[in-house]
PDB file of C-alpha atoms in Angstrom:
ATOM      1  CA  UNK Z 609     226.206 116.284 126.917  1.00  0.00           C
ATOM      2  CA  UNK Z 610     227.269 114.839 123.497  1.00  0.00           C
ATOM      3  CA  UNK Z 611     223.674 114.280 122.578  1.00  0.00           C
ATOM      4  CA  UNK Z 612     222.666 117.374 123.279  1.00  0.00           C
ATOM      5  CA  UNK Z 613     225.260 119.102 121.338  1.00  0.00           C
ATOM      6  CA  UNK Z 614     223.695 117.218 118.419  1.00  0.00           C
ATOM      7  CA  UNK Z 615     220.548 118.805 116.844  1.00  0.00           C
ATOM      8  CA  UNK Z 616     218.578 115.688 116.251  1.00  0.00           C
ATOM      9  CA  UNK Z 617     216.031 117.768 113.749  1.00  0.00           C
ATOM     10  CA  UNK Z 618     218.974 118.076 111.378  1.00  0.00           C
ATOM     11  CA  UNK Z 619     217.604 115.037 109.182  1.00  0.00           C
ATOM     12  CA  UNK Z 620     213.927 116.158 109.060  1.00  0.00           C
ATOM     13  CA  UNK Z 621     214.225 119.113 106.759  1.00  0.00           C
ATOM     14  CA  UNK Z 622     212.062 121.321 109.177  1.00  0.00           C
ATOM     15  CA  UNK Z 623     211.224 124.716 107.777  1.00  0.00           C
ATOM     16  CA  UNK Z 624     213.647 127.537 109.102  1.00  0.00           C
ATOM     17  CA  UNK Z 625     212.423 129.572 111.982  1.00  0.00           C
ATOM     18  CA  UNK Z 626     214.818 132.396 111.012  1.00  0.00           C
ATOM     19  CA  UNK Z 627     215.452 133.098 114.567  1.00  0.00           C
ATOM     20  CA  UNK Z 628     211.952 133.546 115.360  1.00  0.00           C
ATOM     21  CA  UNK Z 629     211.044 130.386 117.215  1.00  0.00           C
ATOM     22  CA  UNK Z 630     208.708 127.992 115.671  1.00  0.00           C
ATOM     23  CA  UNK Z 631     205.875 130.249 114.505  1.00  0.00           C
ATOM     24  CA  UNK Z 632     206.077 130.170 110.842  1.00  0.00           C
ATOM     25  CA  UNK Z 633     206.662 126.236 111.046  1.00  0.00           C
ATOM     26  CA  UNK Z 634     203.439 125.940 112.982  1.00  0.00           C
ATOM     27  CA  UNK Z 635     201.478 128.098 110.719  1.00  0.00           C
ATOM     28  CA  UNK Z 636     202.959 125.826 107.262  1.00  0.00           C
ATOM     29  CA  UNK Z 637     201.853 122.679 109.617  1.00  0.00           C
ATOM     30  CA  UNK Z 638     198.543 123.958 110.146  1.00  0.00           C
ATOM     31  CA  UNK Z 639     198.112 124.746 106.262  1.00  0.00           C
ATOM     32  CA  UNK Z 640     199.183 121.410 105.353  1.00  0.00           C
ATOM     33  CA  UNK Z 641     196.857 119.748 107.727  1.00  0.00           C
ATOM     34  CA  UNK Z 642     193.871 122.058 106.653  1.00  0.00           C
ATOM     35  CA  UNK Z 643     194.911 121.185 102.844  1.00  0.00           C
ATOM     36  CA  UNK Z 644     194.990 117.748 103.498  1.00  0.00           C
ATOM     37  CA  UNK Z 645     191.637 117.799 105.161  1.00  0.00           C
ATOM     38  CA  UNK Z 646     190.207 119.307 102.301  1.00  0.00           C
ATOM     39  CA  UNK Z 647     191.658 117.088  99.934  1.00  0.00           C
ATOM     40  CA  UNK Z 648     190.137 114.094 101.817  1.00  0.00           C
ATOM     41  CA  UNK Z 649     186.875 115.815 101.745  1.00  0.00           C
ATOM     42  CA  UNK Z 650     186.887 116.502  98.254  1.00  0.00           C
ATOM     43  CA  UNK Z 651     187.989 112.744  97.375  1.00  0.00           C
ATOM     44  CA  UNK Z 652     185.190 111.547  99.500  1.00  0.00           C
ATOM     45  CA  UNK Z 653     182.433 113.726  98.153  1.00  0.00           C
ATOM     46  CA  UNK Z 654     183.685 112.878  94.566  1.00  0.00           C
ATOM     47  CA  UNK Z 655     183.285 109.086  95.535  1.00  0.00           C
ATOM     48  CA  UNK Z 656     179.650 109.714  96.855  1.00  0.00           C
ATOM     49  CA  UNK Z 657     178.079 111.751  93.996  1.00  0.00           C
ATOM     50  CA  UNK Z 658     178.885 109.296  91.367  1.00  0.00           C
ATOM     51  CA  UNK Z 659     177.198 106.484  93.390  1.00  0.00           C
ATOM     52  CA  UNK Z 660     174.206 108.830  93.767  1.00  0.00           C
ATOM     53  CA  UNK Z 661     173.828 109.563  90.041  1.00  0.00           C
ATOM     54  CA  UNK Z 662     174.307 105.487  89.579  1.00  0.00           C
ATOM     55  CA  UNK Z 663     171.789 104.846  91.850  1.00  0.00           C
ATOM     56  CA  UNK Z 664     169.113 107.589  90.830  1.00  0.00           C
ATOM     57  CA  UNK Z 665     169.055 106.139  87.074  1.00  0.00           C
ATOM     58  CA  UNK Z 666     168.273 102.663  88.333  1.00  0.00           C
ATOM     59  CA  UNK Z 667     165.249 103.688  90.512  1.00  0.00           C
ATOM     60  CA  UNK Z 668     163.645 106.044  87.827  1.00  0.00           C
ATOM     61  CA  UNK Z 669     163.573 103.094  85.258  1.00  0.00           C
ATOM     62  CA  UNK Z 670     162.022 100.638  87.858  1.00  0.00           C
ATOM     63  CA  UNK Z 671     159.427 103.304  88.698  1.00  0.00           C
ATOM     64  CA  UNK Z 672     158.655 103.608  85.070  1.00  0.00           C
ATOM     65  CA  UNK Z 673     158.862 100.156  84.388  1.00  0.00           C
ATOM     66  CA  UNK Z 674     156.201  99.637  87.078  1.00  0.00           C
ATOM     67  CA  UNK Z 675     153.863 102.120  86.398  1.00  0.00           C
ATOM     68  CA  UNK Z 676     152.774 100.667  82.856  1.00  0.00           C
ATOM     69  CA  UNK Z 677     152.534  97.312  84.533  1.00  0.00           C
ATOM     70  CA  UNK Z 678     149.682  98.741  86.838  1.00  0.00           C
ATOM     71  CA  UNK Z 679     147.772 100.430  83.860  1.00  0.00           C
ATOM     72  CA  UNK Z 680     147.311  97.721  81.462  1.00  0.00           C
ATOM     73  CA  UNK Z 681     146.203  95.601  84.695  1.00  0.00           C
ATOM     74  CA  UNK Z 682     143.490  98.299  85.225  1.00  0.00           C
ATOM     75  CA  UNK Z 683     142.821  98.454  81.873  1.00  0.00           C
ATOM     76  CA  UNK Z 684     142.454  94.477  81.503  1.00  0.00           C
ATOM     77  CA  UNK Z 685     140.306  94.381  84.549  1.00  0.00           C
ATOM     78  CA  UNK Z 686     137.543  97.187  83.381  1.00  0.00           C
ATOM     79  CA  UNK Z 687     137.100  95.259  79.813  1.00  0.00           C
ATOM     80  CA  UNK Z 688     136.344  92.214  81.843  1.00  0.00           C
ATOM     81  CA  UNK Z 689     134.083  93.594  84.341  1.00  0.00           C
ATOM     82  CA  UNK Z 690     131.870  95.496  81.939  1.00  0.00           C
ATOM     83  CA  UNK Z 691     131.141  92.383  79.920  1.00  0.00           C
ATOM     84  CA  UNK Z 692     130.128  90.619  82.953  1.00  0.00           C
ATOM     85  CA  UNK Z 693     127.590  93.597  83.794  1.00  0.00           C
ATOM     86  CA  UNK Z 694     126.321  93.633  80.317  1.00  0.00           C
ATOM     87  CA  UNK Z 695     125.694  89.921  80.448  1.00  0.00           C
ATOM     88  CA  UNK Z 696     124.044  89.913  83.557  1.00  0.00           C
ATOM     89  CA  UNK Z 697     121.747  92.753  82.954  1.00  0.00           C
ATOM     90  CA  UNK Z 698     119.759  90.959  80.157  1.00  0.00           C
ATOM     91  CA  UNK Z 699     119.305  87.978  82.275  1.00  0.00           C
ATOM     92  CA  UNK Z 700     117.971  89.913  85.248  1.00  0.00           C
ATOM     93  CA  UNK Z 701     115.503  91.382  82.857  1.00  0.00           C
ATOM     94  CA  UNK Z 702     114.565  88.081  81.473  1.00  0.00           C
ATOM     95  CA  UNK Z 703     113.800  86.829  84.970  1.00  0.00           C
ATOM     96  CA  UNK Z 704     111.648  90.043  85.610  1.00  0.00           C
ATOM     97  CA  UNK Z 705     109.698  89.187  82.525  1.00  0.00           C
ATOM     98  CA  UNK Z 706     109.149  85.699  83.113  1.00  0.00           C
ATOM     99  CA  UNK Z 707     108.156  86.324  86.732  1.00  0.00           C
ATOM    100  CA  UNK Z 708     105.858  88.842  85.564  1.00  0.00           C
ATOM    101  CA  UNK Z 709     104.413  86.530  82.729  1.00  0.00           C
ATOM    102  CA  UNK Z 710     103.871  84.112  85.391  1.00  0.00           C
ATOM    103  CA  UNK Z 711     101.880  86.537  88.038  1.00  0.00           C
ATOM    104  CA  UNK Z 712     100.038  88.179  84.891  1.00  0.00           C
ATOM    105  CA  UNK Z 713      97.932  85.042  84.170  1.00  0.00           C
ATOM    106  CA  UNK Z 714      97.320  84.428  87.705  1.00  0.00           C
ATOM    107  CA  UNK Z 715      96.114  87.834  88.244  1.00  0.00           C
ATOM    108  CA  UNK Z 716      93.996  87.500  85.170  1.00  0.00           C
ATOM    109  CA  UNK Z 717      92.822  84.144  86.798  1.00  0.00           C
ATOM    110  CA  UNK Z 718      91.818  85.556  89.989  1.00  0.00           C
ATOM    111  CA  UNK Z 719      90.313  88.839  89.021  1.00  0.00           C
ATOM    112  CA  UNK Z 720      87.238  86.967  87.443  1.00  0.00           C
ATOM    113  CA  UNK Z 721      86.904  84.972  90.438  1.00  0.00           C
ATOM    114  CA  UNK Z 722      87.154  88.053  92.975  1.00  0.00           C
ATOM    115  CA  UNK Z 723      84.336  89.610  90.850  1.00  0.00           C
ATOM    116  CA  UNK Z 724      82.070  86.637  90.792  1.00  0.00           C
ATOM    117  CA  UNK Z 725      82.854  86.298  94.450  1.00  0.00           C
ATOM    118  CA  UNK Z 726      82.027  90.162  94.933  1.00  0.00           C
ATOM    119  CA  UNK Z 727      78.941  89.777  92.764  1.00  0.00           C
ATOM    120  CA  UNK Z 728      77.452  86.812  94.639  1.00  0.00           C
ATOM    121  CA  UNK Z 729      77.763  88.374  98.098  1.00  0.00           C
ATOM    122  CA  UNK Z 730      76.118  91.440  96.911  1.00  0.00           C
ATOM    123  CA  UNK Z 731      73.276  89.677  95.552  1.00  0.00           C
ATOM    124  CA  UNK Z 732      73.172  87.494  98.862  1.00  0.00           C
ATOM    125  CA  UNK Z 733      73.197  90.950 100.758  1.00  0.00           C
ATOM    126  CA  UNK Z 734      70.352  92.321  98.488  1.00  0.00           C
ATOM    127  CA  UNK Z 735      68.225  89.004  98.761  1.00  0.00           C
ATOM    128  CA  UNK Z 736      68.281  89.011 102.563  1.00  0.00           C
ATOM    129  CA  UNK Z 737      67.766  92.663 102.850  1.00  0.00           C
ATOM    130  CA  UNK Z 738      64.715  92.214 100.655  1.00  0.00           C
ATOM    131  CA  UNK Z 739      63.488  89.875 103.364  1.00  0.00           C
ATOM    132  CA  UNK Z 740      63.942  92.170 106.267  1.00  0.00           C
ATOM    133  CA  UNK Z 741      62.244  94.977 104.484  1.00  0.00           C
ATOM    134  CA  UNK Z 742      59.233  92.728 103.663  1.00  0.00           C
ATOM    135  CA  UNK Z 743      59.234  91.984 107.264  1.00  0.00           C
ATOM    136  CA  UNK Z 744      59.256  95.552 108.430  1.00  0.00           C
ATOM    137  CA  UNK Z 745      56.483  96.595 106.077  1.00  0.00           C
ATOM    138  CA  UNK Z 746      54.401  93.807 107.466  1.00  0.00           C
ATOM    139  CA  UNK Z 747      54.770  94.223 111.249  1.00  0.00           C
ATOM    140  CA  UNK Z 748      56.110  97.927 111.748  1.00  0.00           C
ATOM    141  CA  UNK Z 749      54.506 101.507 111.445  1.00  0.00           C
ATOM    142  CA  UNK Z 750      57.568 103.501 112.533  1.00  0.00           C
ATOM    143  CA  UNK Z 751      58.490 104.193 108.793  1.00  0.00           C
ATOM    144  CA  UNK Z 752      55.171 105.707 108.237  1.00  0.00           C
ATOM    145  CA  UNK Z 753      55.456 109.306 109.495  1.00  0.00           C
ATOM    146  CA  UNK Z 754      53.483 112.611 108.146  1.00  0.00           C
ATOM    147  CA  UNK Z 755      56.556 114.094 106.425  1.00  0.00           C
ATOM    148  CA  UNK Z 756      59.646 112.872 104.529  1.00  0.00           C
ATOM    149  CA  UNK Z 757      62.351 114.007 106.491  1.00  0.00           C
ATOM    150  CA  UNK Z 758      60.335 112.239 109.642  1.00  0.00           C
ATOM    151  CA  UNK Z 759      60.349 109.139 107.860  1.00  0.00           C
ATOM    152  CA  UNK Z 760      63.868 109.170 106.855  1.00  0.00           C
ATOM    153  CA  UNK Z 761      64.733 110.097 110.501  1.00  0.00           C
ATOM    154  CA  UNK Z 762      62.885 107.110 111.980  1.00  0.00           C
ATOM    155  CA  UNK Z 763      64.209 104.935 109.561  1.00  0.00           C
ATOM    156  CA  UNK Z 764      67.803 105.583 110.101  1.00  0.00           C
ATOM    157  CA  UNK Z 765      67.324 105.801 113.882  1.00  0.00           C
ATOM    158  CA  UNK Z 766      65.645 102.667 114.289  1.00  0.00           C
ATOM    159  CA  UNK Z 767      67.656 100.585 111.984  1.00  0.00           C
ATOM    160  CA  UNK Z 768      70.932 102.205 113.291  1.00  0.00           C
ATOM    161  CA  UNK Z 769      69.928 100.946 116.562  1.00  0.00           C
ATOM    162  CA  UNK Z 770      69.053  97.576 115.577  1.00  0.00           C
ATOM    163  CA  UNK Z 771      72.754  97.224 113.854  1.00  0.00           C
ATOM    164  CA  UNK Z 772      74.244  98.013 117.176  1.00  0.00           C
ATOM    165  CA  UNK Z 773      71.919  95.325 119.182  1.00  0.00           C
ATOM    166  CA  UNK Z 774      72.839  92.656 116.499  1.00  0.00           C
ATOM    167  CA  UNK Z 775      76.556  93.119 116.745  1.00  0.00           C
ATOM    168  CA  UNK Z 776      77.106  93.438 120.166  1.00  0.00           C
ATOM    169  CA  UNK Z 777      77.841  97.179 120.454  1.00  0.00           C
ATOM    170  CA  UNK Z 778      77.216  99.397 123.414  1.00  0.00           C
ATOM    171  CA  UNK Z 779      74.199 101.391 122.870  1.00  0.00           C
ATOM    172  CA  UNK Z 780      74.187 104.993 124.216  1.00  0.00           C
ATOM    173  CA  UNK Z 781      70.815 106.651 124.515  1.00  0.00           C
ATOM    174  CA  UNK Z 782      71.221 110.607 125.545  1.00  0.00           C
ATOM    175  CA  UNK Z 783      67.960 111.638 124.341  1.00  0.00           C
ATOM    176  CA  UNK Z 784      64.328 110.691 124.420  1.00  0.00           C
ATOM    177  CA  UNK Z 785      64.376 110.382 120.802  1.00  0.00           C
ATOM    178  CA  UNK Z 786      67.219 107.488 121.046  1.00  0.00           C
ATOM    179  CA  UNK Z 787      64.971 105.923 123.699  1.00  0.00           C
ATOM    180  CA  UNK Z 788      62.116 105.748 121.238  1.00  0.00           C
ATOM    181  CA  UNK Z 789      64.556 104.589 118.583  1.00  0.00           C
ATOM    182  CA  UNK Z 790      65.583 101.633 120.909  1.00  0.00           C
ATOM    183  CA  UNK Z 791      62.161 100.758 121.806  1.00  0.00           C
ATOM    184  CA  UNK Z 792      61.593 100.020 118.334  1.00  0.00           C
ATOM    185  CA  UNK Z 793      65.001  98.460 117.559  1.00  0.00           C
ATOM    186  CA  UNK Z 794      64.607  96.005 120.306  1.00  0.00           C
ATOM    187  CA  UNK Z 795      61.471  94.364 118.976  1.00  0.00           C
ATOM    188  CA  UNK Z 796      62.743  94.435 115.552  1.00  0.00           C
ATOM    189  CA  UNK Z 797      66.171  92.893 116.445  1.00  0.00           C
ATOM    190  CA  UNK Z 798      64.496  90.190 118.314  1.00  0.00           C
ATOM    191  CA  UNK Z 799      62.128  89.323 115.687  1.00  0.00           C
ATOM    192  CA  UNK Z 800      64.795  89.056 112.958  1.00  0.00           C
ATOM    193  CA  UNK Z 801      66.651  86.595 115.091  1.00  0.00           C
ATOM    194  CA  UNK Z 802      64.003  84.575 115.696  1.00  0.00           C
ATOM    195  CA  UNK Z 803      62.389  84.473 112.113  1.00  0.00           C
ATOM    196  CA  UNK Z 804      65.950  84.351 110.006  1.00  0.00           C
ATOM    197  CA  UNK Z 805      68.400  81.499 111.131  1.00  0.00           C
ATOM    198  CA  UNK Z 806      71.255  83.108 108.273  1.00  0.00           C
ATOM    199  CA  UNK Z 807      71.514  86.108 110.692  1.00  0.00           C
ATOM    200  CA  UNK Z 808      73.151  84.053 113.344  1.00  0.00           C
ATOM    201  CA  UNK Z 809      75.607  82.737 110.720  1.00  0.00           C
ATOM    202  CA  UNK Z 810      76.552  86.109 109.576  1.00  0.00           C
ATOM    203  CA  UNK Z 811      79.624  88.276 110.517  1.00  0.00           C
ATOM    204  CA  UNK Z 812      79.025  91.786 111.919  1.00  0.00           C
ATOM    205  CA  UNK Z 813      80.092  93.592 108.680  1.00  0.00           C
ATOM    206  CA  UNK Z 814      77.724  91.527 106.580  1.00  0.00           C
ATOM    207  CA  UNK Z 815      74.800  92.251 108.975  1.00  0.00           C
ATOM    208  CA  UNK Z 816      75.503  96.150 109.192  1.00  0.00           C
ATOM    209  CA  UNK Z 817      75.520  95.607 105.186  1.00  0.00           C
ATOM    210  CA  UNK Z 818      71.820  94.055 105.265  1.00  0.00           C
ATOM    211  CA  UNK Z 819      70.700  96.951 107.571  1.00  0.00           C
ATOM    212  CA  UNK Z 820      72.204  99.531 105.176  1.00  0.00           C
ATOM    213  CA  UNK Z 821      70.331  98.057 102.299  1.00  0.00           C
ATOM    214  CA  UNK Z 822      67.521  97.680 103.950  1.00  0.00           C
ATOM    215  CA  UNK Z 823      67.613 101.708 105.035  1.00  0.00           C
ATOM    216  CA  UNK Z 824      67.930 102.179 101.069  1.00  0.00           C
ATOM    217  CA  UNK Z 825      64.880  99.858 100.254  1.00  0.00           C
ATOM    218  CA  UNK Z 826      62.906 101.576 102.934  1.00  0.00           C
ATOM    219  CA  UNK Z 827      63.441 105.306 101.818  1.00  0.00           C
ATOM    220  CA  UNK Z 828      62.772 104.327  97.948  1.00  0.00           C
ATOM    221  CA  UNK Z 829      59.620 102.765  99.099  1.00  0.00           C
ATOM    222  CA  UNK Z 830      58.105 105.067 101.765  1.00  0.00           C
ATOM    223  CA  UNK Z 831      59.617 108.232 100.466  1.00  0.00           C
ATOM    224  CA  UNK Z 832      61.003 108.290  96.983  1.00  0.00           C
ATOM    225  CA  UNK Z 833      58.094 106.168  95.174  1.00  0.00           C
ATOM    226  CA  UNK Z 834      55.698 107.594  97.343  1.00  0.00           C
ATOM    227  CA  UNK Z 835      52.589 109.076  96.055  1.00  0.00           C
ATOM    228  CA  UNK Z 836      51.590 110.959  99.218  1.00  0.00           C
ATOM    229  CA  UNK Z 837      51.956 114.487  98.433  1.00  0.00           C
ATOM    230  CA  UNK Z 838      51.911 115.921 101.909  1.00  0.00           C
ATOM    231  CA  UNK Z 839      55.163 114.308 102.384  1.00  0.00           C
ATOM    232  CA  UNK Z 840      56.944 117.380 100.953  1.00  0.00           C
ATOM    233  CA  UNK Z 841      54.212 120.194 101.393  1.00  0.00           C
ATOM    234  CA  UNK Z 842      56.593 123.038 102.829  1.00  0.00           C
ATOM    235  CA  UNK Z 843      53.735 124.351 104.954  1.00  0.00           C
ATOM    236  CA  UNK Z 844      52.690 120.859 106.580  1.00  0.00           C
TER     237      UNK Z 844
END
């Protein structure tokens, strides 16, 4: 009871309520608490901002310092590559010139050889064609018809059939004229194989070349140089 009589708040200097309970005291305490919290927030913010300001200047110089280091490296690499490319280009050009200089003499040496061989083959074909033409003039009469176009038609027909027989191609007989050409060609091809041994050693392309030359020779003899005026007579 004695303790109840004593006001234990007397030594705490609490704010007076003025007979209105503890309303003002609570309000003042709340205001004090809010002000303390605000003060602490300001202090914490004031501590963080200087740190951020200190960190930002440190990062920016590092970035600025790194950029100049990268740029010189790029500038150093580019001049190194360009001289290498310039140095390589003349070497490649020189190699091309050397290769060309080696090939050109060989080509010049080969060209005359090829020309000589071509002339020799052409001369050989002409000689063989002359032999065949002579044989035809001696033993055949199918090249002598009454008109120029008739003679040329017979010469081409018989010799074309002869080429097919000698080269082993399939002979197609569609008309009676074809059969007539084939009959003369059969006799001529057999005669050529018997009389000319060189024919057996020839390739098919060479055989055809010989007979083409024979055509030209026969046309020149029996038509172009013929003195028979009736060959070109329009009403004959």
